[in-house]
Amino acid sequence: MLQKPEQSASNTRQQFDAVSKLLIHQNPEDWLWFCLNTAETEVISVLDTEQPTVKSNRADSFIHANVRGKEVIVHLEMQTYDSTQVPMPRRIAGYVGRGIEFFGLPVYSHVIYLHPEAGKTDPGEYFQEMPGYEVRIQYKVIRLCDLEGEAFLETRLKGLIPFTPLMKPPEGMPLDDWLRECVQVADSVLVDTSAKADYLADLAILSGLIFDYETIRNTILEVAMHESSVIQHFLQQGIEQGIEQGIEQGIEQGIEQGTRESLIEGIVENLEVRFQAHNLQAIQSALERIETLQHLKQLRRTSIQTPNLNAFLQTLGLNSDTNGIESI
């Protein structure tokens, strides 16, 4: 059963944004393939969007990547509904301009619309038509409802499957059957049952944009009835409340963990590249013991600015001689 737009408005946009961002940060390679349609990509790091580039109207995701041998920034803006307060072309112009200023790299920008009614009039560019002061910034507009969902199920890419219920079903297939097929594939992608519960919860949240919660709940329980952890996950609070509250339990923790891993990976990669450093396990272990994200964010900036590896080690209370760290 489809859910009307006014019904889905009861779900906060932050909920959809949180899940979308989490799935991108956990599976950046999948999203590079999705947006750029090429396997010639390599993720360097998922960038922190708390920085000055995006301090107003914070962007969703910036991925530092190598695309066809060229170092670029790939920007993904997940948009639930149309942008009304600030038109999307103006928002993207701001993100792209500040991204170029801050990173000094080309920015490939994408707006991905989740709801079927969103993005219909997005022109895909910002154009200032003024002789001598012309500005043109183009970006890709992707409306999930326009995509053939079956093709994305066949890829079995973890980062994309939770979004497939929002895509176009095979011709003639009822929407409830399409949701069931999406859940079946999602159920088969992960083996670990605890991770599967959270993964199906992500799919449930996104599906809530167009399906009612009872349909989602019943479909997931029908498909995953052999998984006790999944059943427990979806029966904790009853029907609608259970899905809305139960599936939120792991979101904040998951986002924080994904952000931690991205920050730590970025710090280690910065040090490896800048100082041709090796055997940085001691640094990674020290970073993993740091409890606050704010401290890790400060250390990430330090890893970019520090004059040498020993100076960074001192901030962690480490010594290169005793920890086997090597650099050139």
Tab-separated table of C-alpha atoms in Angstrom:
chain	number	residue	atom	x	y	z
A	1	MET	CA	0.000	0.000	0.000
A	2	LEU	CA	1.446	3.347	-1.051
A	3	GLN	CA	1.804	6.105	1.470
A	4	LYS	CA	0.666	9.573	0.415
A	5	PRO	CA	3.198	12.432	0.554
A	6	GLU	CA	1.329	14.160	3.381
A	7	GLN	CA	1.410	10.940	5.398
A	8	SER	CA	5.146	10.459	4.922
A	9	ALA	CA	5.722	14.029	6.113
A	10	SER	CA	5.225	12.698	9.654
A	11	ASN	CA	8.608	10.997	9.294
A	12	THR	CA	11.281	13.578	9.910
A	13	ARG	CA	13.601	14.455	7.065
A	14	GLN	CA	16.468	14.016	9.496
A	15	GLN	CA	15.602	10.320	9.712
A	16	PHE	CA	15.876	9.798	5.957
A	17	ASP	CA	18.994	11.977	5.796
A	18	ALA	CA	20.662	10.037	8.613
A	19	VAL	CA	20.086	6.658	6.981
A	20	SER	CA	21.144	7.891	3.531
A	21	LYS	CA	24.337	9.422	4.876
A	22	LEU	CA	25.144	6.297	6.887
A	23	LEU	CA	24.762	4.031	3.835
A	24	ILE	CA	26.953	6.329	1.733
A	25	HIS	CA	29.674	6.520	4.365
A	26	GLN	CA	29.652	2.761	4.899
A	27	ASN	CA	29.721	1.968	1.158
A	28	PRO	CA	31.345	4.890	-0.718
A	29	GLU	CA	32.616	2.650	-3.539
A	30	ASP	CA	29.037	1.626	-4.384
A	31	TRP	CA	27.984	5.250	-4.644
A	32	LEU	CA	30.873	6.242	-6.872
A	33	TRP	CA	29.809	3.497	-9.278
A	34	PHE	CA	26.166	4.566	-8.996
A	35	CYS	CA	26.798	8.249	-9.751
A	36	LEU	CA	29.647	8.015	-12.244
A	37	ASN	CA	28.733	4.748	-13.996
A	38	THR	CA	32.326	3.561	-14.201
A	39	ALA	CA	34.462	1.021	-12.377
A	40	GLU	CA	37.531	3.234	-12.868
A	41	THR	CA	37.147	4.816	-9.444
A	42	GLU	CA	38.948	4.546	-6.138
A	43	VAL	CA	37.842	6.015	-2.830
A	44	ILE	CA	40.586	7.967	-1.102
A	45	SER	CA	38.493	9.073	1.875
A	46	VAL	CA	35.019	10.183	2.916
A	47	LEU	CA	35.422	13.813	3.932
A	48	ASP	CA	34.106	15.534	7.022
A	49	THR	CA	31.267	17.947	6.179
A	50	GLU	CA	31.706	19.904	9.417
A	51	GLN	CA	34.376	22.050	7.792
A	52	PRO	CA	34.176	25.663	6.567
A	53	THR	CA	33.273	24.577	3.024
A	54	VAL	CA	29.816	23.678	4.152
A	55	LYS	CA	29.350	25.508	7.436
A	56	SER	CA	25.999	26.869	6.232
A	57	ASN	CA	23.447	24.441	4.777
A	58	ARG	CA	25.813	21.551	5.467
A	59	ALA	CA	26.258	19.250	2.492
A	60	ASP	CA	25.464	15.558	2.817
A	61	SER	CA	28.590	13.778	1.587
A	62	PHE	CA	31.903	14.635	-0.012
A	63	ILE	CA	34.027	11.716	-1.230
A	64	HIS	CA	37.667	12.313	-2.098
A	65	ALA	CA	38.259	9.941	-5.014
A	66	ASN	CA	40.409	9.000	-7.950
A	67	VAL	CA	38.247	8.869	-11.076
A	68	ARG	CA	39.849	7.632	-14.297
A	69	GLY	CA	43.251	8.633	-12.948
A	70	LYS	CA	42.118	12.120	-11.874
A	71	GLU	CA	41.827	13.277	-8.271
A	72	VAL	CA	38.369	14.801	-7.653
A	73	ILE	CA	35.727	15.497	-5.026
A	74	VAL	CA	32.408	13.679	-5.554
A	75	HIS	CA	29.514	15.450	-3.851
A	76	LEU	CA	26.238	13.622	-3.113
A	77	GLU	CA	23.233	15.590	-1.904
A	78	MET	CA	20.403	13.291	-0.798
A	79	GLN	CA	17.150	15.239	-1.076
A	80	THR	CA	13.882	13.849	0.299
A	81	TYR	CA	11.576	16.502	-1.155
A	82	ASP	CA	12.093	19.635	-3.268
A	83	SER	CA	14.237	22.363	-1.763
A	84	THR	CA	11.833	25.242	-1.127
A	85	GLN	CA	13.546	27.778	1.129
A	86	VAL	CA	16.660	27.936	-1.048
A	87	PRO	CA	16.304	26.652	-4.631
A	88	MET	CA	18.488	23.633	-5.296
A	89	PRO	CA	20.601	25.309	-8.043
A	90	ARG	CA	21.651	28.014	-5.572
A	91	ARG	CA	22.469	25.454	-2.898
A	92	ILE	CA	24.594	23.391	-5.256
A	93	ALA	CA	26.385	26.490	-6.546
A	94	GLY	CA	27.337	27.258	-2.959
A	95	TYR	CA	28.523	23.733	-2.206
A	96	VAL	CA	30.540	23.465	-5.408
A	97	GLY	CA	32.085	26.919	-5.079
A	98	ARG	CA	33.158	26.395	-1.474
A	99	GLY	CA	34.324	22.870	-2.275
A	100	ILE	CA	36.587	24.121	-5.060
A	101	GLU	CA	37.898	26.883	-2.793
A	102	PHE	CA	38.639	24.585	0.135
A	103	PHE	CA	39.860	21.410	-1.580
A	104	GLY	CA	41.362	22.895	-4.746
A	105	LEU	CA	40.003	19.994	-6.803
A	106	PRO	CA	37.251	19.531	-9.410
A	107	VAL	CA	33.867	18.831	-7.798
A	108	TYR	CA	31.416	16.358	-9.346
A	109	SER	CA	28.058	17.214	-7.800
A	110	HIS	CA	24.897	15.058	-7.713
A	111	VAL	CA	21.425	15.600	-6.268
A	112	ILE	CA	19.577	12.359	-5.557
A	113	TYR	CA	15.839	12.733	-4.979
A	114	LEU	CA	14.176	10.086	-2.819
A	115	HIS	CA	10.462	10.874	-3.076
A	116	PRO	CA	8.683	10.234	-6.422
A	117	GLU	CA	7.222	13.750	-6.456
A	118	ALA	CA	10.564	15.478	-5.878
A	119	GLY	CA	13.055	16.836	-8.406
A	120	LYS	CA	10.690	17.075	-11.364
A	121	THR	CA	11.612	20.678	-12.121
A	122	ASP	CA	15.259	20.679	-11.028
A	123	PRO	CA	17.176	22.083	-14.047
A	124	GLY	CA	20.501	20.493	-13.081
A	125	GLU	CA	22.423	23.760	-13.309
A	126	TYR	CA	22.941	27.184	-11.817
A	127	PHE	CA	23.308	29.848	-14.499
A	128	GLN	CA	24.030	33.505	-13.931
A	129	GLU	CA	23.400	35.099	-17.305
A	130	MET	CA	25.191	38.403	-17.120
A	131	PRO	CA	27.601	39.564	-19.858
A	132	GLY	CA	31.121	39.600	-18.529
A	133	TYR	CA	30.043	37.853	-15.300
A	134	GLU	CA	28.525	34.611	-16.503
A	135	VAL	CA	28.551	31.686	-14.093
A	136	ARG	CA	27.440	28.167	-14.998
A	137	ILE	CA	27.574	25.257	-12.575
A	138	GLN	CA	26.111	21.981	-13.785
A	139	TYR	CA	25.232	18.973	-11.648
A	140	LYS	CA	23.527	15.634	-12.175
A	141	VAL	CA	19.911	15.195	-11.095
A	142	ILE	CA	18.984	11.608	-10.196
A	143	ARG	CA	15.382	10.723	-9.334
A	144	LEU	CA	15.249	7.215	-7.878
A	145	CYS	CA	11.698	6.654	-9.129
A	146	ASP	CA	12.971	6.949	-12.726
A	147	LEU	CA	15.519	4.132	-12.350
A	148	GLU	CA	14.874	0.473	-13.183
A	149	GLY	CA	15.168	-1.108	-9.750
A	150	GLU	CA	15.734	-4.680	-10.946
A	151	ALA	CA	19.116	-3.749	-12.406
A	152	PHE	CA	20.281	-2.424	-9.034
A	153	LEU	CA	19.081	-5.506	-7.180
A	154	GLU	CA	21.180	-7.583	-9.551
A	155	THR	CA	24.328	-5.667	-8.587
A	156	ARG	CA	23.873	-6.799	-4.952
A	157	LEU	CA	25.741	-3.677	-3.851
A	158	LYS	CA	25.049	-3.171	-0.134
A	159	GLY	CA	24.989	0.607	-0.324
A	160	LEU	CA	22.246	0.678	-2.966
A	161	ILE	CA	19.811	-2.132	-2.138
A	162	PRO	CA	18.019	-0.310	0.738
A	163	PHE	CA	17.060	2.397	-1.799
A	164	THR	CA	15.578	-0.004	-4.371
A	165	PRO	CA	11.993	0.077	-2.993
A	166	LEU	CA	11.959	3.726	-4.109
A	167	MET	CA	12.917	2.736	-7.668
A	168	LYS	CA	10.756	1.600	-10.567
A	169	PRO	CA	9.534	-2.035	-10.288
A	170	PRO	CA	9.477	-4.392	-13.296
A	171	GLU	CA	6.590	-3.680	-15.623
A	172	GLY	CA	3.330	-5.156	-14.365
A	173	MET	CA	4.661	-6.056	-10.888
A	174	PRO	CA	2.435	-4.844	-7.998
A	175	LEU	CA	4.228	-2.511	-5.622
A	176	ASP	CA	3.786	-4.831	-2.623
A	177	ASP	CA	5.458	-7.648	-4.574
A	178	TRP	CA	8.257	-5.282	-5.535
A	179	LEU	CA	8.866	-4.401	-1.891
A	180	ARG	CA	8.966	-8.116	-1.060
A	181	GLU	CA	11.579	-8.756	-3.765
A	182	CYS	CA	13.725	-5.890	-2.478
A	183	VAL	CA	13.528	-7.227	1.082
A	184	GLN	CA	14.407	-10.758	-0.093
A	185	VAL	CA	17.574	-9.519	-1.790
A	186	ALA	CA	18.506	-7.365	1.210
A	187	ASP	CA	17.956	-10.365	3.487
A	188	SER	CA	20.311	-12.483	1.375
A	189	VAL	CA	23.115	-9.921	1.110
A	190	LEU	CA	24.215	-10.070	4.756
A	191	VAL	CA	25.005	-13.237	6.690
A	192	ASP	CA	25.491	-11.745	10.165
A	193	THR	CA	22.020	-11.631	11.738
A	194	SER	CA	22.650	-8.647	14.026
A	195	ALA	CA	23.958	-6.581	11.111
A	196	LYS	CA	21.043	-7.827	8.995
A	197	ALA	CA	18.505	-6.423	11.462
A	198	ASP	CA	20.004	-2.937	11.199
A	199	TYR	CA	20.324	-3.261	7.425
A	200	LEU	CA	16.661	-4.197	7.009
A	201	ALA	CA	15.805	-1.362	9.369
A	202	ASP	CA	17.563	1.056	7.010
A	203	LEU	CA	15.518	-0.322	4.125
A	204	ALA	CA	12.354	0.029	6.224
A	205	ILE	CA	13.028	3.687	7.004
A	206	LEU	CA	13.624	4.580	3.366
A	207	SER	CA	10.628	2.532	2.197
A	208	GLY	CA	8.491	4.587	4.584
A	209	LEU	CA	8.619	7.423	2.071
A	210	ILE	CA	6.076	5.627	-0.137
A	211	PHE	CA	4.849	2.511	1.735
A	212	ASP	CA	2.839	2.409	4.938
A	213	TYR	CA	4.598	0.977	7.977
A	214	GLU	CA	2.327	-2.027	8.441
A	215	THR	CA	3.102	-3.207	4.896
A	216	ILE	CA	6.830	-2.748	5.488
A	217	ARG	CA	6.751	-4.519	8.832
A	218	ASN	CA	4.740	-7.484	7.607
A	219	THR	CA	6.892	-7.891	4.510
A	220	ILE	CA	10.136	-7.865	6.474
A	221	LEU	CA	8.839	-10.287	9.089
A	222	GLU	CA	7.524	-12.603	6.359
A	223	VAL	CA	10.852	-12.679	4.513
A	224	ALA	CA	13.106	-12.798	7.580
A	225	MET	CA	10.919	-14.969	9.838
A	226	HIS	CA	13.763	-17.470	10.241
A	227	GLU	CA	16.012	-14.795	11.782
A	228	SER	CA	15.198	-14.457	15.475
A	229	SER	CA	17.280	-11.294	15.899
A	230	VAL	CA	15.422	-9.607	13.038
A	231	ILE	CA	12.028	-10.602	14.453
A	232	GLN	CA	12.991	-9.308	17.886
A	233	HIS	CA	14.198	-6.078	16.317
A	234	PHE	CA	10.853	-5.411	14.656
A	235	LEU	CA	8.550	-6.631	17.413
A	236	GLN	CA	9.985	-4.590	20.265
A	237	GLN	CA	7.542	-1.696	20.219
A	238	GLY	CA	4.509	-2.900	18.268
A	239	ILE	CA	3.624	-2.113	14.659
A	240	GLU	CA	4.255	1.492	13.641
A	241	GLN	CA	5.929	2.583	16.850
A	242	GLY	CA	8.166	-0.475	16.753
A	243	ILE	CA	9.436	0.240	13.276
A	244	GLU	CA	9.802	3.976	13.826
A	245	GLN	CA	11.531	3.593	17.190
A	246	GLY	CA	13.116	0.175	16.927
A	247	ILE	CA	14.885	0.897	13.657
A	248	GLU	CA	16.224	4.164	15.043
A	249	GLN	CA	18.100	2.414	17.830
A	250	GLY	CA	21.195	1.723	15.790
A	251	ILE	CA	21.171	4.811	13.577
A	252	GLU	CA	22.990	7.263	15.848
A	253	GLN	CA	25.473	4.633	16.946
A	254	GLY	CA	26.006	3.528	13.374
A	255	ILE	CA	26.526	7.053	12.084
A	256	GLU	CA	28.976	7.825	14.869
A	257	GLN	CA	30.895	4.603	14.237
A	258	GLY	CA	30.982	5.249	10.501
A	259	THR	CA	32.217	8.792	11.096
A	260	ARG	CA	34.898	7.548	13.519
A	261	GLU	CA	36.159	4.993	11.025
A	262	SER	CA	36.208	7.552	8.227
A	263	LEU	CA	38.124	10.077	10.351
A	264	ILE	CA	40.682	7.523	11.515
A	265	GLU	CA	41.170	6.202	7.999
A	266	GLY	CA	41.593	9.745	6.699
A	267	ILE	CA	44.200	10.610	9.341
A	268	VAL	CA	46.258	7.487	8.645
A	269	GLU	CA	46.066	8.033	4.874
A	270	ASN	CA	47.124	11.670	5.248
A	271	LEU	CA	50.205	10.610	7.192
A	272	GLU	CA	51.037	7.783	4.784
A	273	VAL	CA	50.819	10.027	1.736
A	274	ARG	CA	52.441	13.169	3.176
A	275	PHE	CA	55.386	11.449	4.854
A	276	GLN	CA	55.540	8.131	2.938
A	277	ALA	CA	55.058	6.505	6.321
A	278	HIS	CA	54.749	2.783	7.010
A	279	ASN	CA	53.771	0.560	9.930
A	280	LEU	CA	51.242	3.013	11.364
A	281	GLN	CA	49.356	0.400	13.375
A	282	ALA	CA	50.380	2.115	16.631
A	283	ILE	CA	48.907	5.394	15.421
A	284	GLN	CA	45.695	3.700	14.328
A	285	SER	CA	45.387	1.939	17.693
A	286	ALA	CA	45.913	5.232	19.533
A	287	LEU	CA	43.270	6.917	17.382
A	288	GLU	CA	40.790	4.099	18.036
A	289	ARG	CA	41.138	4.723	21.774
A	290	ILE	CA	40.038	8.340	21.402
A	291	GLU	CA	36.450	8.658	22.569
A	292	THR	CA	35.168	11.925	21.092
A	293	LEU	CA	34.554	12.732	17.437
A	294	GLN	CA	35.596	16.344	18.051
A	295	HIS	CA	39.071	15.218	19.130
A	296	LEU	CA	39.401	13.037	16.030
A	297	LYS	CA	38.298	15.940	13.817
A	298	GLN	CA	40.995	18.133	15.383
A	299	LEU	CA	43.578	15.421	14.781
A	300	ARG	CA	42.492	15.120	11.165
A	301	ARG	CA	43.200	18.806	10.650
A	302	THR	CA	46.497	18.365	12.501
A	303	SER	CA	47.459	15.485	10.178
A	304	ILE	CA	47.059	17.865	7.225
A	305	GLN	CA	49.006	20.730	8.826
A	306	THR	CA	51.689	19.026	10.930
A	307	PRO	CA	55.223	19.799	9.655
A	308	ASN	CA	56.517	16.249	10.186
A	309	LEU	CA	55.487	12.832	11.459
A	310	ASN	CA	57.288	13.158	14.799
A	311	ALA	CA	55.315	16.293	15.605
A	312	PHE	CA	52.081	14.388	15.047
A	313	LEU	CA	53.321	11.462	17.124
A	314	GLN	CA	53.992	13.826	20.023
A	315	THR	CA	50.358	14.935	19.989
A	316	LEU	CA	49.424	11.268	20.548
A	317	GLY	CA	52.147	10.645	23.113
A	318	LEU	CA	53.885	8.154	20.807
A	319	ASN	CA	57.504	7.618	19.849
A	320	SER	CA	58.521	6.391	16.381
A	321	ASP	CA	61.458	4.365	17.731
A	322	THR	CA	59.441	2.354	20.232
A	323	ASN	CA	56.495	1.748	17.931
A	324	GLY	CA	58.329	0.719	14.752
A	325	ILE	CA	56.950	3.625	12.695
A	326	GLU	CA	58.908	4.359	9.556
A	327	SER	CA	58.840	7.398	7.301
A	328	ILE	CA	60.914	8.943	4.536
